[in-house]
Amino acid sequence: MKNIFLIALSGMLLISSVSCDDFLTETPTVSIQEDQAFVTSQDYNNALHGLYQTLGRYTFLGRDVQAIGDASTDIAAHTATTSHFYNIFKYQILDTNPYLNDIWSTGYYAIDRASRIIAASENAQSFDESDAVVVNSCVAQAYAIRALSSFYLVNYFGLPYSAQNKATLGIVNITKPVAAFETVSRSTVEENYARILSDIAKAKEFYAKDGVEDVANIFMNKAAVSALEARVKLYMNDYNGAIAAANSAIELREGSIVSDKSDYVEMFKLLDISTEDIFVISKSATDYLSANSLNTLYNDYGMSVNEETIAEYASTDIRLALLGGDWKGGKMSGIVKNSQISNLPVFRLPEMYLILAESYAKTNQFKEAKESLLEVAAKRNPDLNVAAIPEDATILTYINKERKLELVQEGHRFMDARRLGEKIMVANGTYSNFDISKFVYPVPASEVNAGFGVLQTTGWDANLPK
Amino acid sequence: MSMKKLTFLFLCLVLGIGLVAAQTREVTGTVISSEDAMPVIGASVVVKGTTTGTVTDYDGKFTLNVPTSVKTLLISYIGMETQEVAITQNMKVSLSSDTQTLEEVVVTGYGVMKKAAFTGAAQVVGSDNLTKRTDANFMKSLEGSVAGLQISSFTGQPGAFAATTIRGKGSVNSGTEPLYVIDGIAIYSDKMGVNSASGSGDMAASPMANINPNDIESITVLKDATATAIYGARAANGVIVVTTKKGASGKARFNFNAKAGTSFVANLNNDYRTVNLDRYKEIWKEGLVNAGYAANTTEASDVLNSYVNDWYGVDLAGDVKDVDWLDAVISNGATQDYNLSVQGGNESMRYYISGGYFENKGVLIGTGMKRYSGRLSLDGNSDRLGYGLSVNGALSDIDNSMTESQYINPIVAVYDLRPFQQIYNQDGTYNMDAYYNPIALNDEERGDKRNQKQTTVVVNPYFTYKLAEGLTWKTNAGLSLIDLGESFYSSKYNPQYSDSGMLGERNMERATTYSITNTVNYIKSFNEIHNINVLLGQEAQKVAFSRVYASASGYPSDSVFELDNASTPVSAGSMTKASTLSSFFMNAEYNYNNKYYGSASFRYDGSSRFGANNKWAPFWSVGAKYRISEEAFMEETKDWLSDLTVRGSYGTVGNQDIGYYAAMGLYSYGYSYNSKPGAVPTQIANPDLKWETVAKADLGLHAVLFDRFTVEMDYYNQRTKDMIFDVPLSYTSGFESVLKNIGEMENQGFEFLINSNVMKTKDFRWDVNLTGTFNRNKIIKLATDKPIENTTTIRKVGEAYNTFYMAEYAGVDPETGSPLWYKGKEGKETTSNINEAGQRIVGSADPKFYGGIGMNFKYKNFDLSADVSYTLGNKVYNSGFSYDMQVGHYFLGPVSNYVYENRWQKPGDITNVPKFEAGNSSSAEANSTRFLMDGSYLRMKSVVLGYTLPSKLLAKAGISNLRVYASADNLFTITSSDYIGFDPQTRPTGFQSWSYPVPTNIMFGLNLGF
């Protein structure tokens, strides 16, 4: 009895030690290991969709970028029903602000994922023709999104592009994926913009490759790349460049601007791509941000467009169909079935015409400026007094106002007010004559404290409104 | 061993007895209890090593035929010390209660040993202490009873999870819960459920709540290296060993325990409650005047009425009913608990079978729990073989709500409702203008459903084989299954989903643990002086977890809830994960004449969770104990100092409680865009990732004075090294952080336990137990040189992990009523601009001192026990006070009584509540020490008064024991003067907001044995 036992015992021990290593290997079932991530062209598509998903998170272009872009300006009101974005609205900013942390981190996640797609394609074995087309399309979009994310980050964390601000600290330029523990440093605003333009050029280069077709409006299509170029060049005061790019975007889009009230409402009440959409972040009934959406912020969490701004629209303006009256979210009131679902527009046709108008005006081509302005203003307001709009430098006041009213709730106001040097009231009247062009948001404390070379913008808090 | 062989052996034995029958004699005797000289009915009288035996009758008498060669008999009875008595004519055996013996036994899960011989730091809690309190989760009963053990329960919800730490927070990123071992099987104790993570509801049913406290024999809390090193990689945070009741030889004995009672919230802190309608009108009128919306209160009245009419559709000028929403959601609860068990058997098969039912209706609307549990435990011996099987099963049916700032938490909803908002409309339907109307939401038939069904099954077979004298083999196998079925439904009364056709969700999670442990144990005494105990073992364990989730919306009506009825699937997913552990261990003990003790242990663990370069790791410990009182030079002190022992230990244990695949570089799917599948990189690889190691040092002293006072004290120092940290990376790398072994943290402290028998006379006995712990947690090293600064906390070297960091409130300017804060990071200068106030370190959530006091009185047949638990020196931050304590920034929002009664009203007023101003923009609501309070408290944990009926009366009815009692849990809680809220006990982080009030339970019950 004893012997049998001892034999059985040693046998069991032997078995257990031999198969130990296998026993201790468990592979995950809902992830793949990184050396398997970019093998086939389908993998590139998967990574590209993951990149769009990152872009459309509520921590970036799904809500935070737009919310900060409007809450911090003269167009917002906040009832304090909840604390969401209240500190941004009130300029109670600390370098530990969670929304700033969100946009910096998610913006860089998007930049990193785009860079990984680009790097993988450079290191890959050659693909056959049909696969190469897929990969090139992915790379084109990756460059475009990298430029788009960088654009928002440099405008929130760096001063507006200008001759005096060119050499000030901007964001970190990324050309290839950054390894863990690698030291990085902030480049100047000028260098950031140069990189953005370079990425846009690369996007166009890859779109021009053999067989690469244009993609839908829920992706960074060819028109969107030109639209981004137009916006960037406008911000850089390269007016001629902006004009060329805006025209290119308009041509590629082949869309039209609506002038009918019900058409206008439909654009925001349906998830269908409208005739004005160039690039939107797509949401749907099976993929939406519920309480974290921009919709909920406007519908339930207390933010709204303030009375003063609403009063600036002419009484016959079709845009009042969504604003004014019983406030219910405006453009972000959601689709009929669910108030938390809307697409987030990133580029729309009206912006292109307004870019044209401003660029023409700045280059003293006032006739063309007025024409472009009317493409938007006259369509939105059927009773517009066209004759009253001058054909001289003062037309800029009209253009800037139209831009503000057209792009309300889309997160442009912060960036526009700064680059135009306007002194505005903020926090719905708490502070007035705030020189917002001198203000930058602090780099998040967690980035600075990580200690990999990103320095804080010294003295940023001296430029808070008083 | 097969059944046939067993039966054969049995037959042989019986025959053997028969053969010897001719040479027997008759032995008679009586067995009485030494305590009260009453006969012990049903005591087992057995010939040692055989099955020859009988039980005593109603008079305590027995008659037995034994072979003439037999010289002694074994007399035993449950709860009493077993005695081996020499056979005489008409024996009289006196058995004494073995409550002493119980405390002297430490169960380590790998073996049982006498506390006197144990060189480690451990404390044993008996079953009596576990059943004093009435809570589904037995862990709550340990609060204040065990030195070094801290329980942080942040909600009084039935069956809820209670965070537990032993000797301080042991890790930052790996788990901090101790290892739970039940009958030798490690239990999966991670939180389960789709809303269980903090940040998504923090709603967790605890698997501990499925264990019926009536089935527990004892709990041993293992603390230092010697006690825990044998658990190796899972023991960094200590080990809690639960031993369930087993069968005992003798005739079948039944035990029936029942209790029923009510629970209620004794007193809801009035400062925290919101104002009634009259006060609401008064303060908002004042606020409107202060803000310039009106020139005087009459005008303000009109302005207020018009706003309220516009925004809420209520005409304040008319007849409006004053609604107390908090009262509406809190009601009396009720609890019932029934247990029936039977045990008995003989040498070859002893059994313990039990069944129980527990029901608790919560004090907060929509909460409650039912638990059905059953146990079967069999064990037996036969010659060299020992065997056993226990099967435990329980099903809990729980209705609970979320505990964070979600509106479906009724407390959150209540704190955003105004006294003029009605619960019902005129026509009797629910008023849906009241945001997240909690009465509507919890409507029995048509409201939200948040139901969890937690099923646990543990099957534990074992067998032992005596290989030779003193050498035993044991194989212990276990299968533990925890199945959580969640069924959630967001109804038409829930604004989040009512527009999209309601939402139904089903989540099924299963955690299965398989384990097998083989040990060889050698126990031998040489010359009665040298005693050794050597254990060699091997263990393998696998944990497999799976989840299936589905949700759908678009319900056609409000009376069907299953997902098949809904038109639109919203989400569907499944996942699995698994982790394995393989170990080899050794434990050796030697003692010389019960005077000098030494022990050493070693364990080698391999885990699938760690990086390829570091899969295996060793852990070891050494311990020594010196019983000074046994020395010759201590002879004189023997009469007053019956035991004086010093002990010390040092060793290492590990913490492997991180993600199952934490060391790998991973891309994950599921990040889809526009229904197209998407992948993103979610983790950077670190092949060097390995365990955290905790080096534990302990020095202890144990003394028994006058046979009445027992003192046990320990000084300990636990240093966690290679702490796994999310090393923050630059976000430009595409990741927020990477896991690396880099940090260090220390817990240093002193704990004591004093048991004293203050008075003892023939009829009266008074015992007092005191426990206390001083613990200091300190961060020694972080991943970077800079501290990690968050909005309200900071992680800094030299400070405790849970340190609060925020602007420091400096009261109110008596001239203007504006809030003031201290400027900058230091100094006493004040400012009324929040942006100028710097964040400062303002306190810690860790208590400086915590413990408990217990008193037990016994007078004749009456018993009274009172237990108190207390915590001192910790801070609590209520993150909901930005709203609850508002001074007008949340226009027309609810206002607390504290603000109403203490607000600044005119120049010269000295107070700490600023001026109430409609639309207040002074930033009084910003995070600051205005909302930081002293969380010290003393709680009357339980008071129990019982009466045991005289056994003379009961004997006739065949009842061996009947005790009736009344108990009160949480009778009162004394809090610090600056504390405002329902209960200061909260999460270990010190944060609380809109938490479930802790109920007082008054119960009546009986223990019946027959």
PDB file of N, CA and C in Angstrom, chain B residues 494-538:
ATOM      1  N   ASN B 494     -37.214  56.582 -16.036  1.00  0.00           N
ATOM      2  CA  ASN B 494     -35.803  56.929 -16.009  1.00  0.00           C
ATOM      3  C   ASN B 494     -35.500  57.820 -17.211  1.00  0.00           C
ATOM      4  N   PRO B 495     -35.223  59.118 -16.978  1.00  0.00           N
ATOM      5  CA  PRO B 495     -35.040  60.049 -18.099  1.00  0.00           C
ATOM      6  C   PRO B 495     -33.906  59.664 -19.045  1.00  0.00           C
ATOM      7  N   GLN B 496     -32.950  58.883 -18.577  1.00  0.00           N
ATOM      8  CA  GLN B 496     -31.827  58.587 -19.462  1.00  0.00           C
ATOM      9  C   GLN B 496     -32.231  57.738 -20.659  1.00  0.00           C
ATOM     10  N   TYR B 497     -33.209  56.866 -20.469  1.00  0.00           N
ATOM     11  CA  TYR B 497     -33.570  55.967 -21.568  1.00  0.00           C
ATOM     12  C   TYR B 497     -35.029  56.023 -21.975  1.00  0.00           C
ATOM     13  N   SER B 498     -35.804  56.851 -21.272  1.00  0.00           N
ATOM     14  CA  SER B 498     -37.231  56.822 -21.588  1.00  0.00           C
ATOM     15  C   SER B 498     -37.499  57.304 -23.012  1.00  0.00           C
ATOM     16  N   ASP B 499     -36.633  58.191 -23.531  1.00  0.00           N
ATOM     17  CA  ASP B 499     -36.839  58.676 -24.904  1.00  0.00           C
ATOM     18  C   ASP B 499     -36.508  57.606 -25.928  1.00  0.00           C
ATOM     19  N   SER B 500     -35.618  56.708 -25.584  1.00  0.00           N
ATOM     20  CA  SER B 500     -35.193  55.735 -26.593  1.00  0.00           C
ATOM     21  C   SER B 500     -35.863  54.395 -26.366  1.00  0.00           C
ATOM     22  N   GLY B 501     -36.979  54.394 -25.679  1.00  0.00           N
ATOM     23  CA  GLY B 501     -37.715  53.145 -25.523  1.00  0.00           C
ATOM     24  C   GLY B 501     -37.164  52.245 -24.447  1.00  0.00           C
ATOM     25  N   MET B 502     -36.739  52.802 -23.318  1.00  0.00           N
ATOM     26  CA  MET B 502     -36.235  52.025 -22.194  1.00  0.00           C
ATOM     27  C   MET B 502     -35.032  51.155 -22.568  1.00  0.00           C
ATOM     28  N   LEU B 503     -34.339  50.669 -21.564  1.00  0.00           N
ATOM     29  CA  LEU B 503     -33.150  49.853 -21.821  1.00  0.00           C
ATOM     30  C   LEU B 503     -33.154  48.654 -20.905  1.00  0.00           C
ATOM     31  N   GLY B 504     -32.973  47.490 -21.495  1.00  0.00           N
ATOM     32  CA  GLY B 504     -32.872  46.281 -20.673  1.00  0.00           C
ATOM     33  C   GLY B 504     -31.444  45.765 -20.787  1.00  0.00           C
ATOM     34  N   GLU B 505     -30.889  45.294 -19.696  1.00  0.00           N
ATOM     35  CA  GLU B 505     -29.522  44.756 -19.738  1.00  0.00           C
ATOM     36  C   GLU B 505     -29.470  43.437 -18.985  1.00  0.00           C
ATOM     37  N   ARG B 506     -28.674  42.536 -19.510  1.00  0.00           N
ATOM     38  CA  ARG B 506     -28.437  41.276 -18.806  1.00  0.00           C
ATOM     39  C   ARG B 506     -26.956  41.033 -18.793  1.00  0.00           C
ATOM     40  N   ASN B 507     -26.447  40.713 -17.642  1.00  0.00           N
ATOM     41  CA  ASN B 507     -25.023  40.444 -17.534  1.00  0.00           C
ATOM     42  C   ASN B 507     -24.844  39.150 -16.758  1.00  0.00           C
ATOM     43  N   MET B 508     -24.148  38.196 -17.351  1.00  0.00           N
ATOM     44  CA  MET B 508     -23.915  36.943 -16.636  1.00  0.00           C
ATOM     45  C   MET B 508     -22.413  36.780 -16.478  1.00  0.00           C
ATOM     46  N   GLU B 509     -21.965  36.674 -15.251  1.00  0.00           N
ATOM     47  CA  GLU B 509     -20.533  36.504 -15.019  1.00  0.00           C
ATOM     48  C   GLU B 509     -20.318  35.244 -14.212  1.00  0.00           C
ATOM     49  N   ARG B 510     -19.224  34.594 -14.515  1.00  0.00           N
ATOM     50  CA  ARG B 510     -18.914  33.387 -13.750  1.00  0.00           C
ATOM     51  C   ARG B 510     -17.436  33.354 -13.445  1.00  0.00           C
ATOM     52  N   ALA B 511     -17.113  33.111 -12.180  1.00  0.00           N
ATOM     53  CA  ALA B 511     -15.713  32.957 -11.788  1.00  0.00           C
ATOM     54  C   ALA B 511     -15.579  31.562 -11.208  1.00  0.00           C
ATOM     55  N   THR B 512     -14.722  30.775 -11.849  1.00  0.00           N
ATOM     56  CA  THR B 512     -14.529  29.396 -11.385  1.00  0.00           C
ATOM     57  C   THR B 512     -13.100  29.239 -10.912  1.00  0.00           C
ATOM     58  N   THR B 513     -12.936  28.695  -9.739  1.00  0.00           N
ATOM     59  CA  THR B 513     -11.589  28.464  -9.216  1.00  0.00           C
ATOM     60  C   THR B 513     -11.423  26.975  -9.013  1.00  0.00           C
ATOM     61  N   TYR B 514     -10.351  26.414  -9.613  1.00  0.00           N
ATOM     62  CA  TYR B 514     -10.033  24.994  -9.404  1.00  0.00           C
ATOM     63  C   TYR B 514      -8.727  24.955  -8.645  1.00  0.00           C
ATOM     64  N   SER B 515      -8.656  24.167  -7.596  1.00  0.00           N
ATOM     65  CA  SER B 515      -7.352  24.084  -6.950  1.00  0.00           C
ATOM     66  C   SER B 515      -7.135  22.702  -6.370  1.00  0.00           C
ATOM     67  N   ILE B 516      -5.869  22.344  -6.296  1.00  0.00           N
ATOM     68  CA  ILE B 516      -5.509  21.071  -5.678  1.00  0.00           C
ATOM     69  C   ILE B 516      -4.239  21.291  -4.874  1.00  0.00           C
ATOM     70  N   THR B 517      -4.248  20.803  -3.658  1.00  0.00           N
ATOM     71  CA  THR B 517      -3.092  20.958  -2.784  1.00  0.00           C
ATOM     72  C   THR B 517      -2.729  19.597  -2.243  1.00  0.00           C
ATOM     73  N   ASN B 518      -1.453  19.260  -2.374  1.00  0.00           N
ATOM     74  CA  ASN B 518      -0.966  17.997  -1.813  1.00  0.00           C
ATOM     75  C   ASN B 518       0.081  18.320  -0.768  1.00  0.00           C
ATOM     76  N   THR B 519      -0.084  17.766   0.424  1.00  0.00           N
ATOM     77  CA  THR B 519       0.916  18.044   1.460  1.00  0.00           C
ATOM     78  C   THR B 519       1.318  16.767   2.170  1.00  0.00           C
ATOM     79  N   VAL B 520       2.537  16.819   2.681  1.00  0.00           N
ATOM     80  CA  VAL B 520       3.034  15.726   3.516  1.00  0.00           C
ATOM     81  C   VAL B 520       3.461  16.376   4.822  1.00  0.00           C
ATOM     82  N   ASN B 521       2.987  15.846   5.925  1.00  0.00           N
ATOM     83  CA  ASN B 521       3.241  16.470   7.210  1.00  0.00           C
ATOM     84  C   ASN B 521       3.877  15.475   8.156  1.00  0.00           C
ATOM     85  N   TYR B 522       4.974  15.878   8.767  1.00  0.00           N
ATOM     86  CA  TYR B 522       5.650  14.977   9.711  1.00  0.00           C
ATOM     87  C   TYR B 522       5.683  15.648  11.066  1.00  0.00           C
ATOM     88  N   ILE B 523       5.043  15.012  12.056  1.00  0.00           N
ATOM     89  CA  ILE B 523       5.017  15.565  13.414  1.00  0.00           C
ATOM     90  C   ILE B 523       5.607  14.521  14.342  1.00  0.00           C
ATOM     91  N   LYS B 524       6.626  14.929  15.091  1.00  0.00           N
ATOM     92  CA  LYS B 524       7.268  13.942  15.951  1.00  0.00           C
ATOM     93  C   LYS B 524       7.814  14.596  17.199  1.00  0.00           C
ATOM     94  N   SER B 525       7.778  13.845  18.260  1.00  0.00           N
ATOM     95  CA  SER B 525       8.364  14.305  19.518  1.00  0.00           C
ATOM     96  C   SER B 525       9.500  13.389  19.882  1.00  0.00           C
ATOM     97  N   PHE B 526      10.631  13.930  20.251  1.00  0.00           N
ATOM     98  CA  PHE B 526      11.742  13.098  20.688  1.00  0.00           C
ATOM     99  C   PHE B 526      11.935  13.330  22.176  1.00  0.00           C
ATOM    100  N   ASN B 527      11.885  12.276  22.932  1.00  0.00           N
ATOM    101  CA  ASN B 527      12.101  12.368  24.380  1.00  0.00           C
ATOM    102  C   ASN B 527      11.162  13.374  25.033  1.00  0.00           C
ATOM    103  N   GLU B 528      10.041  13.598  24.458  1.00  0.00           N
ATOM    104  CA  GLU B 528       9.065  14.529  25.027  1.00  0.00           C
ATOM    105  C   GLU B 528       9.575  15.958  25.072  1.00  0.00           C
ATOM    106  N   ILE B 529      10.817  16.204  24.634  1.00  0.00           N
ATOM    107  CA  ILE B 529      11.358  17.545  24.773  1.00  0.00           C
ATOM    108  C   ILE B 529      11.500  18.215  23.408  1.00  0.00           C
ATOM    109  N   HIS B 530      12.024  17.459  22.475  1.00  0.00           N
ATOM    110  CA  HIS B 530      12.216  18.035  21.144  1.00  0.00           C
ATOM    111  C   HIS B 530      10.988  17.719  20.301  1.00  0.00           C
ATOM    112  N   ASN B 531      10.318  18.743  19.838  1.00  0.00           N
ATOM    113  CA  ASN B 531       9.125  18.551  19.011  1.00  0.00           C
ATOM    114  C   ASN B 531       9.342  19.190  17.649  1.00  0.00           C
ATOM    115  N   ILE B 532       9.111  18.382  16.618  1.00  0.00           N
ATOM    116  CA  ILE B 532       9.228  18.995  15.290  1.00  0.00           C
ATOM    117  C   ILE B 532       7.958  18.768  14.476  1.00  0.00           C
ATOM    118  N   ASN B 533       7.757  19.697  13.541  1.00  0.00           N
ATOM    119  CA  ASN B 533       6.582  19.623  12.668  1.00  0.00           C
ATOM    120  C   ASN B 533       7.054  20.141  11.316  1.00  0.00           C
ATOM    121  N   VAL B 534       7.114  19.248  10.346  1.00  0.00           N
ATOM    122  CA  VAL B 534       7.589  19.641   9.013  1.00  0.00           C
ATOM    123  C   VAL B 534       6.472  19.409   8.004  1.00  0.00           C
ATOM    124  N   LEU B 535       6.279  20.385   7.154  1.00  0.00           N
ATOM    125  CA  LEU B 535       5.237  20.291   6.125  1.00  0.00           C
ATOM    126  C   LEU B 535       5.863  20.553   4.767  1.00  0.00           C
ATOM    127  N   LEU B 536       5.581  19.668   3.809  1.00  0.00           N
ATOM    128  CA  LEU B 536       6.048  19.876   2.433  1.00  0.00           C
ATOM    129  C   LEU B 536       4.820  19.870   1.558  1.00  0.00           C
ATOM    130  N   GLY B 537       4.756  20.822   0.617  1.00  0.00           N
ATOM    131  CA  GLY B 537       3.524  20.839  -0.167  1.00  0.00           C
ATOM    132  C   GLY B 537       3.680  21.309  -1.591  1.00  0.00           C
ATOM    133  N   GLN B 538       2.663  21.015  -2.357  1.00  0.00           N
ATOM    134  CA  GLN B 538       2.585  21.422  -3.759  1.00  0.00           C
ATOM    135  C   GLN B 538       1.156  21.866  -4.006  1.00  0.00           C
TER     136      GLN B 538
END
